[in-house]
PDB file of C-alpha atoms in Angstrom:
ATOM      1  CA  MET X   1       0.000   0.000   0.000  1.00 40.00           C
ATOM      2  CA  GLU X   2       1.326   3.435  -0.929  1.00 46.00           C
ATOM      3  CA  ARG X   3       1.585   6.255   1.553  1.00 48.00           C
ATOM      4  CA  LEU X   4       1.217   9.839   0.485  1.00 47.00           C
ATOM      5  CA  GLY X   5       3.232  12.655   1.949  1.00 50.00           C
ATOM      6  CA  ASP X   6       1.949  16.159   2.756  1.00 54.00           C
ATOM      7  CA  ASP X   7       2.705  17.199  -0.806  1.00 55.00           C
ATOM      8  CA  GLY X   8       0.586  14.352  -2.235  1.00 55.00           C
ATOM      9  CA  ARG X   9       3.561  12.400  -3.597  1.00 57.00           C
ATOM     10  CA  THR X  10       4.186   8.736  -2.842  1.00 51.00           C
ATOM     11  CA  MET X  11       6.533   8.153   0.096  1.00 47.00           C
ATOM     12  CA  ALA X  12       8.745   5.140   0.602  1.00 48.00           C
ATOM     13  CA  LYS X  13       7.908   2.954   3.572  1.00 52.00           C
ATOM     14  CA  ALA X  14      10.159   3.531   6.554  1.00 52.00           C
ATOM     15  CA  ASN X  15      12.576   0.710   7.234  1.00 57.00           C
ATOM     16  CA  PRO X  16      11.791  -1.055  10.473  1.00 69.00           C
ATOM     17  CA  SER X  17      14.337  -0.695  13.242  1.00 82.00           C
ATOM     18  CA  PRO X  18      17.123  -3.314  13.476  1.00 87.00           C
ATOM     19  CA  GLY X  19      15.536  -4.670  16.666  1.00 90.00           C
ATOM     20  CA  ALA X  20      12.122  -5.016  15.016  1.00 90.00           C
ATOM     21  CA  ARG X  21      13.683  -6.845  12.057  1.00 91.00           C
ATOM     22  CA  ALA X  22      15.611  -9.145  14.423  1.00 93.00           C
ATOM     23  CA  LEU X  23      12.462 -10.001  16.368  1.00 93.00           C
ATOM     24  CA  GLU X  24      10.370 -10.559  13.268  1.00 94.00           C
ATOM     25  CA  SER X  25      12.986 -12.908  11.792  1.00 95.00           C
ATOM     26  CA  TRP X  26      13.317 -14.760  15.103  1.00 96.00           C
ATOM     27  CA  ARG X  27       9.544 -15.240  15.418  1.00 95.00           C
ATOM     28  CA  ARG X  28       9.372 -16.544  11.871  1.00 95.00           C
ATOM     29  CA  LEU X  29      12.318 -18.950  12.102  1.00 95.00           C
ATOM     30  CA  SER X  30      12.670 -20.126  15.717  1.00 94.00           C
ATOM     31  CA  ARG X  31       9.562 -22.303  15.716  1.00 93.00           C
ATOM     32  CA  ARG X  32      10.731 -24.355  12.748  1.00 95.00           C
ATOM     33  CA  PRO X  33      13.057 -27.355  12.942  1.00 95.00           C
ATOM     34  CA  GLY X  34      16.597 -25.988  12.727  1.00 95.00           C
ATOM     35  CA  GLY X  35      15.229 -22.452  12.902  1.00 95.00           C
ATOM     36  CA  LYS X  36      17.388 -21.301  15.811  1.00 96.00           C
ATOM     37  CA  TRP X  37      20.480 -22.541  14.005  1.00 94.00           C
ATOM     38  CA  LEU X  38      19.382 -20.839  10.765  1.00 95.00           C
ATOM     39  CA  TYR X  39      18.633 -17.572  12.572  1.00 95.00           C
ATOM     40  CA  SER X  40      22.060 -17.656  14.216  1.00 94.00           C
ATOM     41  CA  ARG X  41      23.710 -18.340  10.829  1.00 93.00           C
ATOM     42  CA  LEU X  42      21.870 -15.411   9.265  1.00 94.00           C
ATOM     43  CA  VAL X  43      23.111 -13.144  12.062  1.00 91.00           C
ATOM     44  CA  SER X  44      26.633 -14.471  11.398  1.00 90.00           C
ATOM     45  CA  LEU X  45      26.335 -13.514   7.746  1.00 91.00           C
ATOM     46  CA  THR X  46      24.900 -10.100   8.578  1.00 90.00           C
ATOM     47  CA  VAL X  47      27.501  -9.316  11.263  1.00 91.00           C
ATOM     48  CA  PRO X  48      30.590 -11.350  10.270  1.00 90.00           C
ATOM     49  CA  TYR X  49      32.762 -10.513  13.280  1.00 91.00           C
ATOM     50  CA  THR X  50      30.020 -11.490  15.702  1.00 91.00           C
ATOM     51  CA  GLY X  51      29.508 -14.637  13.670  1.00 91.00           C
ATOM     52  CA  SER X  52      33.171 -15.579  13.996  1.00 93.00           C
ATOM     53  CA  ILE X  53      32.577 -17.241  17.388  1.00 96.00           C
ATOM     54  CA  GLY X  54      29.665 -19.388  16.183  1.00 95.00           C
ATOM     55  CA  ALA X  55      27.234 -18.493  18.980  1.00 96.00           C
ATOM     56  CA  LYS X  56      23.621 -19.713  18.837  1.00 97.00           C
ATOM     57  CA  VAL X  57      20.605 -17.671  19.897  1.00 97.00           C
ATOM     58  CA  GLU X  58      18.557 -19.861  22.243  1.00 97.00           C
ATOM     59  CA  SER X  59      15.761 -17.426  23.138  1.00 97.00           C
ATOM     60  CA  LEU X  60      14.866 -13.907  22.114  1.00 97.00           C
ATOM     61  CA  GLU X  61      12.143 -11.585  23.281  1.00 95.00           C
ATOM     62  CA  PRO X  62      12.127  -7.804  23.575  1.00 95.00           C
ATOM     63  CA  GLY X  63      14.841  -6.874  26.066  1.00 94.00           C
ATOM     64  CA  HIS X  64      15.793 -10.459  26.997  1.00 97.00           C
ATOM     65  CA  VAL X  65      18.196 -12.735  25.130  1.00 97.00           C
ATOM     66  CA  VAL X  66      19.957 -16.032  25.859  1.00 98.00           C
ATOM     67  CA  VAL X  67      22.845 -17.082  23.619  1.00 98.00           C
ATOM     68  CA  SER X  68      24.985 -20.232  23.845  1.00 98.00           C
ATOM     69  CA  LEU X  69      28.585 -20.828  22.848  1.00 98.00           C
ATOM     70  CA  ARG X  70      30.174 -24.237  22.345  1.00 97.00           C
ATOM     71  CA  ASP X  71      33.686 -24.720  23.630  1.00 97.00           C
ATOM     72  CA  ARG X  72      35.901 -25.621  20.684  1.00 96.00           C
ATOM     73  CA  ARG X  73      39.438 -25.012  19.515  1.00 95.00           C
ATOM     74  CA  ARG X  74      38.679 -21.917  17.408  1.00 95.00           C
ATOM     75  CA  VAL X  75      37.536 -19.915  20.476  1.00 97.00           C
ATOM     76  CA  ARG X  76      40.223 -21.148  22.900  1.00 96.00           C
ATOM     77  CA  ASN X  77      43.386 -19.497  24.139  1.00 96.00           C
ATOM     78  CA  HIS X  78      46.772 -20.941  25.135  1.00 95.00           C
ATOM     79  CA  LEU X  79      45.410 -21.708  28.649  1.00 94.00           C
ATOM     80  CA  ALA X  80      42.879 -24.215  27.266  1.00 93.00           C
ATOM     81  CA  SER X  81      39.948 -21.973  28.144  1.00 97.00           C
ATOM     82  CA  ILE X  82      37.695 -19.743  26.054  1.00 98.00           C
ATOM     83  CA  HIS X  83      39.532 -16.605  24.963  1.00 97.00           C
ATOM     84  CA  ALA X  84      38.688 -13.281  26.634  1.00 97.00           C
ATOM     85  CA  VAL X  85      37.906 -11.659  23.288  1.00 97.00           C
ATOM     86  CA  ALA X  86      35.451 -14.469  22.437  1.00 98.00           C
ATOM     87  CA  LEU X  87      33.757 -13.815  25.799  1.00 98.00           C
ATOM     88  CA  ILE X  88      33.585 -10.068  25.068  1.00 98.00           C
ATOM     89  CA  ASN X  89      32.165 -10.843  21.608  1.00 97.00           C
ATOM     90  CA  LEU X  90      29.545 -13.161  23.144  1.00 98.00           C
ATOM     91  CA  GLY X  91      28.558 -10.596  25.778  1.00 98.00           C
ATOM     92  CA  GLU X  92      28.358  -7.735  23.283  1.00 97.00           C
ATOM     93  CA  PHE X  93      26.256  -9.837  20.909  1.00 96.00           C
ATOM     94  CA  THR X  94      23.873 -10.856  23.684  1.00 97.00           C
ATOM     95  CA  SER X  95      23.524  -7.381  25.178  1.00 97.00           C
ATOM     96  CA  GLY X  96      23.188  -5.848  21.714  1.00 95.00           C
ATOM     97  CA  LEU X  97      20.274  -8.075  20.769  1.00 95.00           C
ATOM     98  CA  ALA X  98      18.616  -7.409  24.125  1.00 96.00           C
ATOM     99  CA  MET X  99      18.999  -3.652  23.759  1.00 96.00           C
ATOM    100  CA  LEU X 100      17.987  -3.433  20.107  1.00 94.00           C
ATOM    101  CA  THR X 101      14.886  -5.581  20.584  1.00 94.00           C
ATOM    102  CA  GLY X 102      13.917  -3.603  23.700  1.00 94.00           C
ATOM    103  CA  LEU X 103      14.223  -0.148  22.131  1.00 93.00           C
ATOM    104  CA  PRO X 104      11.112   1.597  20.874  1.00 91.00           C
ATOM    105  CA  THR X 105      11.254   2.445  17.166  1.00 89.00           C
ATOM    106  CA  SER X 106      11.501   6.149  18.094  1.00 91.00           C
ATOM    107  CA  VAL X 107      14.977   5.657  19.636  1.00 93.00           C
ATOM    108  CA  ARG X 108      18.347   4.873  18.081  1.00 93.00           C
ATOM    109  CA  GLY X 109      21.399   3.594  19.887  1.00 94.00           C
ATOM    110  CA  ILE X 110      25.097   2.969  19.362  1.00 95.00           C
ATOM    111  CA  VAL X 111      27.712   1.285  21.533  1.00 96.00           C
ATOM    112  CA  THR X 112      30.244   3.755  22.946  1.00 97.00           C
ATOM    113  CA  GLN X 113      32.140   1.593  25.436  1.00 97.00           C
ATOM    114  CA  LEU X 114      32.655  -2.088  26.164  1.00 97.00           C
ATOM    115  CA  SER X 115      34.237  -3.718  29.204  1.00 97.00           C
ATOM    116  CA  GLY X 116      34.593  -7.198  30.592  1.00 98.00           C
ATOM    117  CA  GLU X 117      35.101  -8.716  34.003  1.00 98.00           C
ATOM    118  CA  PHE X 118      36.632 -12.185  33.828  1.00 98.00           C
ATOM    119  CA  ILE X 119      35.753 -14.086  36.993  1.00 98.00           C
ATOM    120  CA  LYS X 120      37.057 -17.575  36.269  1.00 97.00           C
ATOM    121  CA  LYS X 121      38.335 -19.639  33.366  1.00 97.00           C
ATOM    122  CA  ALA X 122      35.563 -20.300  30.897  1.00 98.00           C
ATOM    123  CA  ARG X 123      35.339 -23.913  29.781  1.00 97.00           C
ATOM    124  CA  GLY X 124      32.611 -26.070  28.327  1.00 97.00           C
ATOM    125  CA  ARG X 125      29.330 -24.859  26.884  1.00 98.00           C
ATOM    126  CA  LEU X 126      28.536 -21.312  27.966  1.00 98.00           C
ATOM    127  CA  MET X 127      25.239 -19.468  28.247  1.00 98.00           C
ATOM    128  CA  ALA X 128      25.102 -15.682  28.026  1.00 98.00           C
ATOM    129  CA  ASP X 129      21.981 -13.997  29.392  1.00 98.00           C
ATOM    130  CA  CYS X 130      20.993 -10.349  29.186  1.00 98.00           C
ATOM    131  CA  GLN X 131      17.857  -8.587  30.341  1.00 97.00           C
ATOM    132  CA  CYS X 132      17.434  -4.863  29.876  1.00 94.00           C
ATOM    133  CA  ARG X 133      14.668  -2.319  30.077  1.00 92.00           C
ATOM    134  CA  PRO X 134      15.781   0.727  28.134  1.00 88.00           C
ATOM    135  CA  PRO X 135      14.836   4.010  29.788  1.00 89.00           C
ATOM    136  CA  GLU X 136      12.423   6.489  28.289  1.00 91.00           C
ATOM    137  CA  VAL X 137      14.586   8.597  25.980  1.00 94.00           C
ATOM    138  CA  ARG X 138      13.694  12.248  25.422  1.00 94.00           C
ATOM    139  CA  GLU X 139      17.255  13.456  24.924  1.00 96.00           C
ATOM    140  CA  THR X 140      20.628  11.855  24.330  1.00 97.00           C
ATOM    141  CA  ALA X 141      21.562   9.639  27.274  1.00 95.00           C
ATOM    142  CA  ASP X 142      24.082   6.913  28.107  1.00 96.00           C
ATOM    143  CA  TYR X 143      22.806   3.573  29.362  1.00 96.00           C
ATOM    144  CA  PRO X 144      24.816   0.514  30.511  1.00 97.00           C
ATOM    145  CA  VAL X 145      23.661  -3.023  29.736  1.00 97.00           C
ATOM    146  CA  VAL X 146      25.186  -6.104  31.410  1.00 98.00           C
ATOM    147  CA  ALA X 147      25.346  -9.639  30.025  1.00 98.00           C
ATOM    148  CA  GLU X 148      26.322 -12.476  32.360  1.00 98.00           C
ATOM    149  CA  ILE X 149      28.074 -15.511  30.970  1.00 98.00           C
ATOM    150  CA  ARG X 150      27.728 -18.794  32.874  1.00 98.00           C
ATOM    151  CA  ASN X 151      29.266 -22.241  32.522  1.00 98.00           C
ATOM    152  CA  ALA X 152      27.472 -25.607  32.669  1.00 97.00           C
ATOM    153  CA  ASP X 153      27.660 -25.527  36.497  1.00 98.00           C
ATOM    154  CA  ASP X 154      25.728 -22.206  36.432  1.00 98.00           C
ATOM    155  CA  GLU X 155      28.791 -20.312  37.683  1.00 98.00           C
ATOM    156  CA  VAL X 156      29.336 -16.792  36.352  1.00 98.00           C
ATOM    157  CA  VAL X 157      32.589 -16.840  34.382  1.00 98.00           C
ATOM    158  CA  ALA X 158      32.350 -13.312  32.934  1.00 98.00           C
ATOM    159  CA  ARG X 159      30.288 -10.135  32.915  1.00 98.00           C
ATOM    160  CA  VAL X 160      30.309  -7.875  29.889  1.00 98.00           C
ATOM    161  CA  THR X 161      29.060  -4.314  30.192  1.00 98.00           C
ATOM    162  CA  THR X 162      28.086  -2.490  27.033  1.00 97.00           C
ATOM    163  CA  HIS X 163      27.491   1.259  27.260  1.00 97.00           C
ATOM    164  CA  TRP X 164      24.935   2.584  24.794  1.00 97.00           C
ATOM    165  CA  ARG X 165      24.370   6.146  23.687  1.00 97.00           C
ATOM    166  CA  LEU X 166      20.617   6.451  23.137  1.00 96.00           C
ATOM    167  CA  ALA X 167      18.887   9.325  21.371  1.00 96.00           C
ATOM    168  CA  PRO X 168      15.471  10.076  19.916  1.00 94.00           C
ATOM    169  CA  LYS X 169      15.274   9.670  16.136  1.00 89.00           C
TER     170      LYS X 169
END
């Protein structure tokens, strides 16, 4: 359906926000056999660096994301544990999906700072979890989002804090 602007000319449809597109794709694919894997592969193709660790989105809803990471040679360091940069990548990916899917379409955001706290060696399958409730944004504001990464024994191995600069569109 065409939309007309104030001048009577046809206007292009506005692109949905990245978070809205991510949610819509997730809802379409995740219910199908292999859908979570396919969704995660599509994210890897869209954001190649994030895809380099091979993480899998396990659940996704606005403002809450769970992502898993298998322990394998390509993400390990010389200490036979998962590399700190892979953990940062996992935490940023998880917190980014949580933030983007939680933002209203009237707000845009960009990461301005990233930090990690490494609590213990990360080994085995990991689960990263992030819940965030973005604030109401009427002017530019900074907002931190934390993703916790846990091992199979449910011990926190790392916390990644992503600082977002939020602004109205």
